Amino acid sequence: MSDLILNVTFGVVDRSREVPTGNRKHRRFVRRRHLERKRKQLPATLQPKGGGLKKCGGRGRRKRKRAEGGGEKHVKKDPAGSSGSNEPLTCSTEQETGSKALPQGANNAAKGSLGASGLPPAPSKFVAIDCEMVGTGPGGRISDLARCSIVGYEGDVLYDRYVKPSAPIVDYRTRWSGIRKKHMVNAVPFCKAQREILKILSGKVVVGHAIHNDFKALKYSHPKALTRDTSKIPLLNQKGGFPENVSISLKRLAKELLHKDIQVGKSGHSSVEDARTAMELYKVVEAEWEQHLLNSEQE
């Protein structure tokens, strides 16, 4: 009978040297538990600073924050070919924004039409405008800008161009507008014309007759303090012998106060002539009207 030999080891087995079983996640858990037990056995003075083990995933969160653009160094670049501006590339309209933003400098000028000296604006600050419209939309009932003329204080032409509406023209209204199909061949697109016109009007005192219609066609709102509407100046009606609270046509005012005939014939109105006429009518009562505005502003 053969002898049976047992190899018995006496003493405590170091469990830290045992090969842990389980998957990788379980082995990491066992290793952390072992380090925590070992740390608890150390004296307080030898405890590691920081309170404990770092939480897993910290590095991943930092990477995610950088990827989300949280850092100041990450600057979003404009697409190739863009202008780098946040402004829209299309024209602003009253339907989109409520009203057209005022040109730069207009807000400061609108705070008071009088200068710091308390005197009326200088003649160089005055312009007169008149626009001709055509019909677009269903039945041609929508009035769109087709020509715009701007003159200076002495009647010199500052701007006079035909404008192509964004929508197809249904009614040229030639009898009143003087616009014909041939005028649209080389007409300026509305967006471009709007920018050019508003640049001229910026900070100026704008004279016109029933001028709200011109501003509506331009999709624009000019400061009230810088607007002189000859259809709403009671002094003009008084001088012409008309009721103060009635809006009189430009043609009738010109005939009575300037002794000249405008808007005659069937070829349509001339926006340059109408703008000059509005400026001439304003100058008839300029001193009295500006004094009236000065008194109202001081009160």
mmCIF file of C-alpha atoms in Angstrom:
data_model
loop_
_atom_site.group_PDB
_atom_site.id
_atom_site.type_symbol
_atom_site.label_atom_id
_atom_site.label_comp_id
_atom_site.label_asym_id
_atom_site.label_seq_id
_atom_site.Cartn_x
_atom_site.Cartn_y
_atom_site.Cartn_z
ATOM 1 C CA MET A 1 0.000 0.000 0.000
ATOM 2 C CA SER A 2 1.448 3.255 -1.079
ATOM 3 C CA ASP A 3 1.883 6.162 1.279
ATOM 4 C CA LEU A 4 -0.386 9.263 0.988
ATOM 5 C CA ILE A 5 1.548 12.497 1.388
ATOM 6 C CA LEU A 6 -0.327 15.740 2.261
ATOM 7 C CA ASN A 7 1.381 19.071 1.844
ATOM 8 C CA VAL A 8 -0.234 21.310 4.470
ATOM 9 C CA THR A 9 0.775 24.960 4.776
ATOM 10 C CA PHE A 10 0.317 26.579 8.177
ATOM 11 C CA GLY A 11 -0.261 30.315 8.503
ATOM 12 C CA VAL A 12 -2.454 33.089 7.116
ATOM 13 C CA VAL A 13 -2.775 33.254 3.370
ATOM 14 C CA ASP A 14 -2.303 36.752 1.811
ATOM 15 C CA ARG A 15 -5.592 37.176 -0.018
ATOM 16 C CA SER A 16 -4.211 40.159 -1.923
ATOM 17 C CA ARG A 17 -2.073 37.789 -3.944
ATOM 18 C CA GLU A 18 -5.019 35.668 -4.983
ATOM 19 C CA VAL A 19 -6.051 36.010 -8.540
ATOM 20 C CA PRO A 20 -9.505 37.593 -8.459
ATOM 21 C CA THR A 21 -12.229 35.906 -10.373
ATOM 22 C CA GLY A 22 -15.046 37.459 -12.369
ATOM 23 C CA ASN A 23 -15.115 39.884 -15.235
ATOM 24 C CA ARG A 24 -13.093 43.128 -15.541
ATOM 25 C CA LYS A 25 -15.724 45.263 -13.850
ATOM 26 C CA HIS A 26 -15.864 42.912 -10.862
ATOM 27 C CA ARG A 27 -12.052 42.863 -10.560
ATOM 28 C CA ARG A 28 -11.939 46.699 -10.476
ATOM 29 C CA PHE A 29 -14.575 46.661 -7.722
ATOM 30 C CA VAL A 30 -12.585 44.138 -5.671
ATOM 31 C CA ARG A 31 -9.384 46.197 -6.116
ATOM 32 C CA ARG A 32 -11.096 49.388 -4.892
ATOM 33 C CA ARG A 33 -12.548 47.637 -1.863
ATOM 34 C CA HIS A 34 -9.104 46.273 -0.999
ATOM 35 C CA LEU A 35 -7.508 49.759 -1.262
ATOM 36 C CA GLU A 36 -10.262 51.276 0.885
ATOM 37 C CA ARG A 37 -9.742 48.676 3.634
ATOM 38 C CA LYS A 38 -6.005 49.206 3.516
ATOM 39 C CA ARG A 39 -6.467 53.025 3.777
ATOM 40 C CA LYS A 40 -8.723 52.667 6.826
ATOM 41 C CA GLN A 41 -5.980 50.724 8.625
ATOM 42 C CA LEU A 42 -3.453 53.585 8.227
ATOM 43 C CA PRO A 43 -3.012 56.244 10.928
ATOM 44 C CA ALA A 44 -4.895 59.520 10.366
ATOM 45 C CA THR A 45 -1.664 61.409 9.624
ATOM 46 C CA LEU A 46 -0.898 59.069 6.755
ATOM 47 C CA GLN A 47 -4.359 59.316 5.224
ATOM 48 C CA PRO A 48 -4.157 60.576 1.589
ATOM 49 C CA LYS A 49 -5.421 64.106 0.994
ATOM 50 C CA GLY A 50 -8.489 64.742 -1.088
ATOM 51 C CA GLY A 51 -10.931 62.543 0.853
ATOM 52 C CA GLY A 52 -11.155 59.524 -1.375
ATOM 53 C CA LEU A 53 -10.844 58.001 -4.766
ATOM 54 C CA LYS A 54 -11.540 59.989 -7.915
ATOM 55 C CA LYS A 55 -14.844 59.248 -9.461
ATOM 56 C CA CYS A 56 -14.776 57.389 -12.704
ATOM 57 C CA GLY A 57 -15.720 59.250 -15.830
ATOM 58 C CA GLY A 58 -14.240 62.615 -14.802
ATOM 59 C CA ARG A 59 -11.978 62.773 -17.815
ATOM 60 C CA GLY A 60 -14.836 61.822 -20.089
ATOM 61 C CA ARG A 61 -16.988 64.665 -18.761
ATOM 62 C CA ARG A 62 -14.222 67.186 -19.374
ATOM 63 C CA LYS A 63 -13.913 65.969 -22.941
ATOM 64 C CA ARG A 64 -17.653 66.289 -23.439
ATOM 65 C CA LYS A 65 -17.641 69.887 -22.124
ATOM 66 C CA ARG A 66 -14.898 70.834 -24.534
ATOM 67 C CA ALA A 67 -16.778 69.200 -27.397
ATOM 68 C CA GLU A 68 -19.941 71.147 -26.496
ATOM 69 C CA GLY A 69 -18.114 74.431 -26.897
ATOM 70 C CA GLY A 70 -17.963 75.351 -23.216
ATOM 71 C CA GLY A 71 -14.420 76.704 -23.468
ATOM 72 C CA GLU A 72 -13.691 80.271 -24.530
ATOM 73 C CA LYS A 73 -11.062 79.133 -27.006
ATOM 74 C CA HIS A 74 -13.611 77.404 -29.217
ATOM 75 C CA VAL A 75 -14.849 80.059 -31.666
ATOM 76 C CA LYS A 76 -17.460 79.116 -34.215
ATOM 77 C CA LYS A 77 -16.229 79.983 -37.684
ATOM 78 C CA ASP A 78 -18.505 81.445 -40.349
ATOM 79 C CA PRO A 79 -19.185 79.252 -43.364
ATOM 80 C CA ALA A 80 -17.016 79.856 -46.389
ATOM 81 C CA GLY A 81 -18.286 82.786 -48.413
ATOM 82 C CA SER A 82 -20.281 84.375 -45.602
ATOM 83 C CA SER A 83 -19.894 88.012 -44.640
ATOM 84 C CA GLY A 84 -19.287 87.310 -40.977
ATOM 85 C CA SER A 85 -22.293 89.437 -40.021
ATOM 86 C CA ASN A 86 -25.297 88.330 -38.011
ATOM 87 C CA GLU A 87 -27.617 90.503 -40.075
ATOM 88 C CA PRO A 88 -30.066 88.721 -42.360
ATOM 89 C CA LEU A 89 -29.317 88.762 -46.056
ATOM 90 C CA THR A 90 -32.917 89.587 -46.993
ATOM 91 C CA CYS A 91 -34.753 92.875 -46.556
ATOM 92 C CA SER A 92 -36.532 93.466 -43.307
ATOM 93 C CA THR A 93 -40.258 94.015 -43.645
ATOM 94 C CA GLU A 94 -42.941 95.371 -41.389
ATOM 95 C CA GLN A 95 -44.562 91.951 -41.350
ATOM 96 C CA GLU A 96 -41.352 90.361 -40.013
ATOM 97 C CA THR A 97 -40.118 92.979 -37.553
ATOM 98 C CA GLY A 98 -43.081 95.248 -36.901
ATOM 99 C CA SER A 99 -41.244 98.213 -38.437
ATOM 100 C CA LYS A 100 -37.992 98.848 -40.161
ATOM 101 C CA ALA A 101 -35.104 99.592 -37.812
ATOM 102 C CA LEU A 102 -34.004 103.195 -37.847
ATOM 103 C CA PRO A 103 -30.746 104.014 -39.618
ATOM 104 C CA GLN A 104 -27.688 104.667 -37.487
ATOM 105 C CA GLY A 105 -27.780 108.206 -36.084
ATOM 106 C CA ALA A 106 -31.525 108.645 -36.577
ATOM 107 C CA ASN A 107 -32.337 107.845 -32.945
ATOM 108 C CA ASN A 108 -30.055 110.588 -31.661
ATOM 109 C CA ALA A 109 -31.417 113.106 -34.150
ATOM 110 C CA ALA A 110 -35.004 112.164 -33.322
ATOM 111 C CA LYS A 111 -34.588 113.107 -29.669
ATOM 112 C CA GLY A 112 -35.021 116.718 -30.758
ATOM 113 C CA SER A 113 -35.457 118.229 -34.192
ATOM 114 C CA LEU A 114 -33.856 121.397 -32.828
ATOM 115 C CA GLY A 115 -30.137 121.616 -32.306
ATOM 116 C CA ALA A 116 -28.397 122.402 -29.035
ATOM 117 C CA SER A 117 -28.702 126.137 -29.872
ATOM 118 C CA GLY A 118 -32.513 125.929 -29.959
ATOM 119 C CA LEU A 119 -32.635 126.909 -33.643
ATOM 120 C CA PRO A 120 -34.484 125.110 -36.467
ATOM 121 C CA PRO A 121 -32.506 122.519 -38.452
ATOM 122 C CA ALA A 122 -30.162 123.841 -41.130
ATOM 123 C CA PRO A 123 -31.392 123.693 -44.768
ATOM 124 C CA SER A 124 -28.820 120.975 -45.486
ATOM 125 C CA LYS A 125 -30.736 118.721 -43.088
ATOM 126 C CA PHE A 126 -33.914 118.855 -45.179
ATOM 127 C CA VAL A 127 -34.915 116.488 -47.968
ATOM 128 C CA ALA A 128 -38.263 115.903 -49.689
ATOM 129 C CA ILE A 129 -39.434 112.517 -50.925
ATOM 130 C CA ASP A 130 -42.140 111.188 -53.224
ATOM 131 C CA CYS A 131 -42.777 107.621 -54.325
ATOM 132 C CA GLU A 132 -44.814 106.068 -57.113
ATOM 133 C CA MET A 133 -46.435 102.695 -56.578
ATOM 134 C CA VAL A 134 -47.712 99.832 -58.727
ATOM 135 C CA GLY A 135 -50.243 97.127 -57.869
ATOM 136 C CA THR A 136 -49.194 93.615 -56.861
ATOM 137 C CA GLY A 137 -50.962 90.687 -55.238
ATOM 138 C CA PRO A 138 -54.565 89.598 -55.785
ATOM 139 C CA GLY A 139 -56.276 92.079 -58.090
ATOM 140 C CA GLY A 140 -53.263 94.404 -57.873
ATOM 141 C CA ARG A 141 -54.580 95.825 -54.594
ATOM 142 C CA ILE A 142 -51.203 95.818 -52.827
ATOM 143 C CA SER A 143 -49.164 98.991 -53.404
ATOM 144 C CA ASP A 144 -45.471 98.267 -53.994
ATOM 145 C CA LEU A 145 -42.689 100.776 -54.610
ATOM 146 C CA ALA A 146 -41.811 101.285 -58.297
ATOM 147 C CA ARG A 147 -40.075 104.694 -58.280
ATOM 148 C CA CYS A 148 -38.564 106.893 -55.595
ATOM 149 C CA SER A 149 -37.332 110.477 -55.907
ATOM 150 C CA ILE A 150 -35.553 112.517 -53.228
ATOM 151 C CA VAL A 151 -34.658 116.216 -53.605
ATOM 152 C CA GLY A 152 -32.706 118.611 -51.426
ATOM 153 C CA TYR A 153 -33.800 121.887 -49.851
ATOM 154 C CA GLU A 154 -33.248 123.791 -53.114
ATOM 155 C CA GLY A 155 -34.906 121.121 -55.254
ATOM 156 C CA ASP A 156 -31.708 119.445 -56.442
ATOM 157 C CA VAL A 157 -32.240 115.753 -57.216
ATOM 158 C CA LEU A 158 -30.442 113.482 -54.724
ATOM 159 C CA TYR A 159 -32.039 110.212 -55.804
ATOM 160 C CA ASP A 160 -34.377 109.189 -58.623
ATOM 161 C CA ARG A 161 -34.584 105.536 -59.619
ATOM 162 C CA TYR A 162 -37.105 102.991 -60.781
ATOM 163 C CA VAL A 163 -37.514 100.104 -58.351
ATOM 164 C CA LYS A 164 -38.480 96.524 -59.183
ATOM 165 C CA PRO A 165 -40.937 95.100 -56.625
ATOM 166 C CA SER A 166 -40.298 91.692 -55.083
ATOM 167 C CA ALA A 167 -43.722 90.446 -56.219
ATOM 168 C CA PRO A 168 -44.941 90.303 -59.837
ATOM 169 C CA ILE A 169 -46.651 93.492 -61.025
ATOM 170 C CA VAL A 170 -50.351 93.043 -61.735
ATOM 171 C CA ASP A 171 -51.323 96.686 -62.356
ATOM 172 C CA TYR A 172 -48.836 99.358 -63.454
ATOM 173 C CA ARG A 173 -51.304 102.156 -62.593
ATOM 174 C CA THR A 174 -49.712 104.168 -65.394
ATOM 175 C CA ARG A 175 -52.376 106.896 -65.376
ATOM 176 C CA TRP A 176 -51.243 107.945 -61.894
ATOM 177 C CA SER A 177 -47.790 106.402 -61.420
ATOM 178 C CA GLY A 178 -46.385 107.002 -64.890
ATOM 179 C CA ILE A 179 -44.772 103.547 -64.625
ATOM 180 C CA ARG A 180 -44.626 101.324 -67.679
ATOM 181 C CA LYS A 181 -43.269 97.854 -68.326
ATOM 182 C CA LYS A 182 -40.153 99.252 -70.041
ATOM 183 C CA HIS A 183 -39.156 101.045 -66.812
ATOM 184 C CA MET A 184 -38.724 97.709 -65.024
ATOM 185 C CA VAL A 185 -36.092 96.385 -67.453
ATOM 186 C CA ASN A 186 -33.188 98.097 -65.685
ATOM 187 C CA ALA A 187 -34.973 98.805 -62.399
ATOM 188 C CA VAL A 188 -33.121 98.412 -59.105
ATOM 189 C CA PRO A 189 -34.226 95.471 -56.907
ATOM 190 C CA PHE A 190 -36.255 96.626 -53.909
ATOM 191 C CA CYS A 191 -33.714 95.460 -51.307
ATOM 192 C CA LYS A 192 -30.898 97.459 -52.883
ATOM 193 C CA ALA A 193 -33.060 100.540 -53.417
ATOM 194 C CA GLN A 194 -34.283 100.409 -49.814
ATOM 195 C CA ARG A 195 -30.712 100.438 -48.490
ATOM 196 C CA GLU A 196 -29.742 103.355 -50.746
ATOM 197 C CA ILE A 197 -32.806 105.405 -49.820
ATOM 198 C CA LEU A 198 -32.600 104.853 -46.064
ATOM 199 C CA LYS A 199 -28.957 105.878 -46.125
ATOM 200 C CA ILE A 200 -29.979 109.259 -47.568
ATOM 201 C CA LEU A 201 -32.875 109.718 -45.116
ATOM 202 C CA SER A 202 -30.803 108.864 -42.051
ATOM 203 C CA GLY A 203 -30.747 111.822 -39.637
ATOM 204 C CA LYS A 204 -32.574 114.126 -42.080
ATOM 205 C CA VAL A 205 -35.796 116.111 -41.736
ATOM 206 C CA VAL A 206 -37.994 114.493 -44.386
ATOM 207 C CA VAL A 207 -40.729 116.514 -46.109
ATOM 208 C CA GLY A 208 -43.528 114.908 -48.103
ATOM 209 C CA HIS A 209 -47.246 114.967 -48.834
ATOM 210 C CA ALA A 210 -49.229 112.156 -47.160
ATOM 211 C CA ILE A 211 -45.761 110.840 -46.436
ATOM 212 C CA HIS A 212 -46.990 107.820 -44.490
ATOM 213 C CA ASN A 213 -47.828 106.190 -47.836
ATOM 214 C CA ASP A 214 -44.231 106.640 -49.031
ATOM 215 C CA PHE A 215 -42.817 105.184 -45.815
ATOM 216 C CA LYS A 216 -45.226 102.256 -46.043
ATOM 217 C CA ALA A 217 -44.026 101.489 -49.580
ATOM 218 C CA LEU A 218 -40.436 101.632 -48.281
ATOM 219 C CA LYS A 219 -41.375 99.350 -45.353
ATOM 220 C CA TYR A 220 -39.866 101.957 -43.074
ATOM 221 C CA SER A 221 -40.783 104.233 -40.164
ATOM 222 C CA HIS A 222 -39.053 107.632 -39.883
ATOM 223 C CA PRO A 223 -38.857 109.472 -36.518
ATOM 224 C CA LYS A 224 -41.902 111.680 -36.052
ATOM 225 C CA ALA A 225 -39.763 114.610 -34.846
ATOM 226 C CA LEU A 226 -37.934 114.535 -38.188
ATOM 227 C CA THR A 227 -41.043 114.333 -40.385
ATOM 228 C CA ARG A 228 -42.887 117.242 -42.038
ATOM 229 C CA ASP A 229 -46.123 116.156 -43.744
ATOM 230 C CA THR A 230 -47.559 118.979 -45.876
ATOM 231 C CA SER A 231 -50.964 117.272 -45.812
ATOM 232 C CA LYS A 232 -51.092 117.770 -42.025
ATOM 233 C CA ILE A 233 -49.818 121.342 -41.543
ATOM 234 C CA PRO A 234 -52.822 123.526 -40.541
ATOM 235 C CA LEU A 235 -50.927 126.695 -41.489
ATOM 236 C CA LEU A 236 -50.892 125.610 -45.141
ATOM 237 C CA ASN A 237 -54.643 125.043 -45.134
ATOM 238 C CA GLN A 238 -55.176 128.439 -43.534
ATOM 239 C CA LYS A 239 -53.117 130.230 -46.165
ATOM 240 C CA GLY A 240 -54.943 128.381 -48.942
ATOM 241 C CA GLY A 241 -58.370 129.070 -47.469
ATOM 242 C CA PHE A 242 -59.074 125.405 -46.714
ATOM 243 C CA PRO A 243 -60.466 123.897 -43.479
ATOM 244 C CA GLU A 244 -57.669 123.166 -41.015
ATOM 245 C CA ASN A 245 -58.706 119.597 -40.219
ATOM 246 C CA VAL A 246 -59.063 118.431 -43.842
ATOM 247 C CA SER A 247 -56.287 116.792 -45.853
ATOM 248 C CA ILE A 248 -55.985 118.739 -49.114
ATOM 249 C CA SER A 249 -54.364 117.208 -52.186
ATOM 250 C CA LEU A 250 -50.906 118.286 -53.270
ATOM 251 C CA LYS A 251 -52.320 119.425 -56.611
ATOM 252 C CA ARG A 252 -54.855 121.802 -55.015
ATOM 253 C CA LEU A 253 -52.354 123.247 -52.533
ATOM 254 C CA ALA A 254 -49.841 123.858 -55.345
ATOM 255 C CA LYS A 255 -52.468 125.613 -57.430
ATOM 256 C CA GLU A 256 -53.648 127.863 -54.593
ATOM 257 C CA LEU A 257 -50.363 128.691 -52.843
ATOM 258 C CA LEU A 258 -47.697 128.276 -55.554
ATOM 259 C CA HIS A 259 -49.890 129.208 -58.517
ATOM 260 C CA LYS A 260 -48.653 126.294 -60.592
ATOM 261 C CA ASP A 261 -50.266 123.240 -62.149
ATOM 262 C CA ILE A 262 -48.890 119.767 -61.429
ATOM 263 C CA GLN A 263 -50.065 116.221 -62.177
ATOM 264 C CA VAL A 264 -51.668 117.248 -65.459
ATOM 265 C CA GLY A 265 -52.231 115.020 -68.483
ATOM 266 C CA LYS A 266 -52.618 111.244 -68.670
ATOM 267 C CA SER A 267 -48.951 110.282 -68.689
ATOM 268 C CA GLY A 268 -48.858 109.974 -64.899
ATOM 269 C CA HIS A 269 -47.286 111.869 -62.031
ATOM 270 C CA SER A 270 -43.638 112.850 -61.829
ATOM 271 C CA SER A 271 -42.221 111.914 -58.435
ATOM 272 C CA VAL A 272 -39.440 114.493 -58.841
ATOM 273 C CA GLU A 273 -41.987 117.250 -59.483
ATOM 274 C CA ASP A 274 -44.143 116.164 -56.553
ATOM 275 C CA ALA A 275 -41.154 116.042 -54.176
ATOM 276 C CA ARG A 276 -40.065 119.538 -55.227
ATOM 277 C CA THR A 277 -43.617 120.830 -54.821
ATOM 278 C CA ALA A 278 -43.846 119.416 -51.283
ATOM 279 C CA MET A 279 -40.587 121.173 -50.374
ATOM 280 C CA GLU A 280 -41.827 124.481 -51.863
ATOM 281 C CA LEU A 281 -45.079 124.246 -49.898
ATOM 282 C CA TYR A 282 -43.208 123.541 -46.696
ATOM 283 C CA LYS A 283 -40.984 126.587 -47.243
ATOM 284 C CA VAL A 284 -44.100 128.795 -47.492
ATOM 285 C CA VAL A 285 -44.782 128.207 -43.771
ATOM 286 C CA GLU A 286 -41.335 127.035 -42.652
ATOM 287 C CA ALA A 287 -40.556 129.833 -40.175
ATOM 288 C CA GLU A 288 -43.990 129.777 -38.529
ATOM 289 C CA TRP A 289 -44.216 125.996 -38.447
ATOM 290 C CA GLU A 290 -40.750 125.489 -36.964
ATOM 291 C CA GLN A 291 -41.494 128.142 -34.324
ATOM 292 C CA HIS A 292 -44.703 126.304 -33.493
ATOM 293 C CA LEU A 293 -42.756 123.055 -33.115
ATOM 294 C CA LEU A 294 -40.167 124.853 -30.964
ATOM 295 C CA ASN A 295 -42.848 126.172 -28.615
ATOM 296 C CA SER A 296 -44.491 122.761 -28.387
ATOM 297 C CA GLU A 297 -41.169 121.119 -27.611
ATOM 298 C CA GLN A 298 -40.309 123.638 -24.887
ATOM 299 C CA GLU A 299 -43.709 123.178 -23.244
#
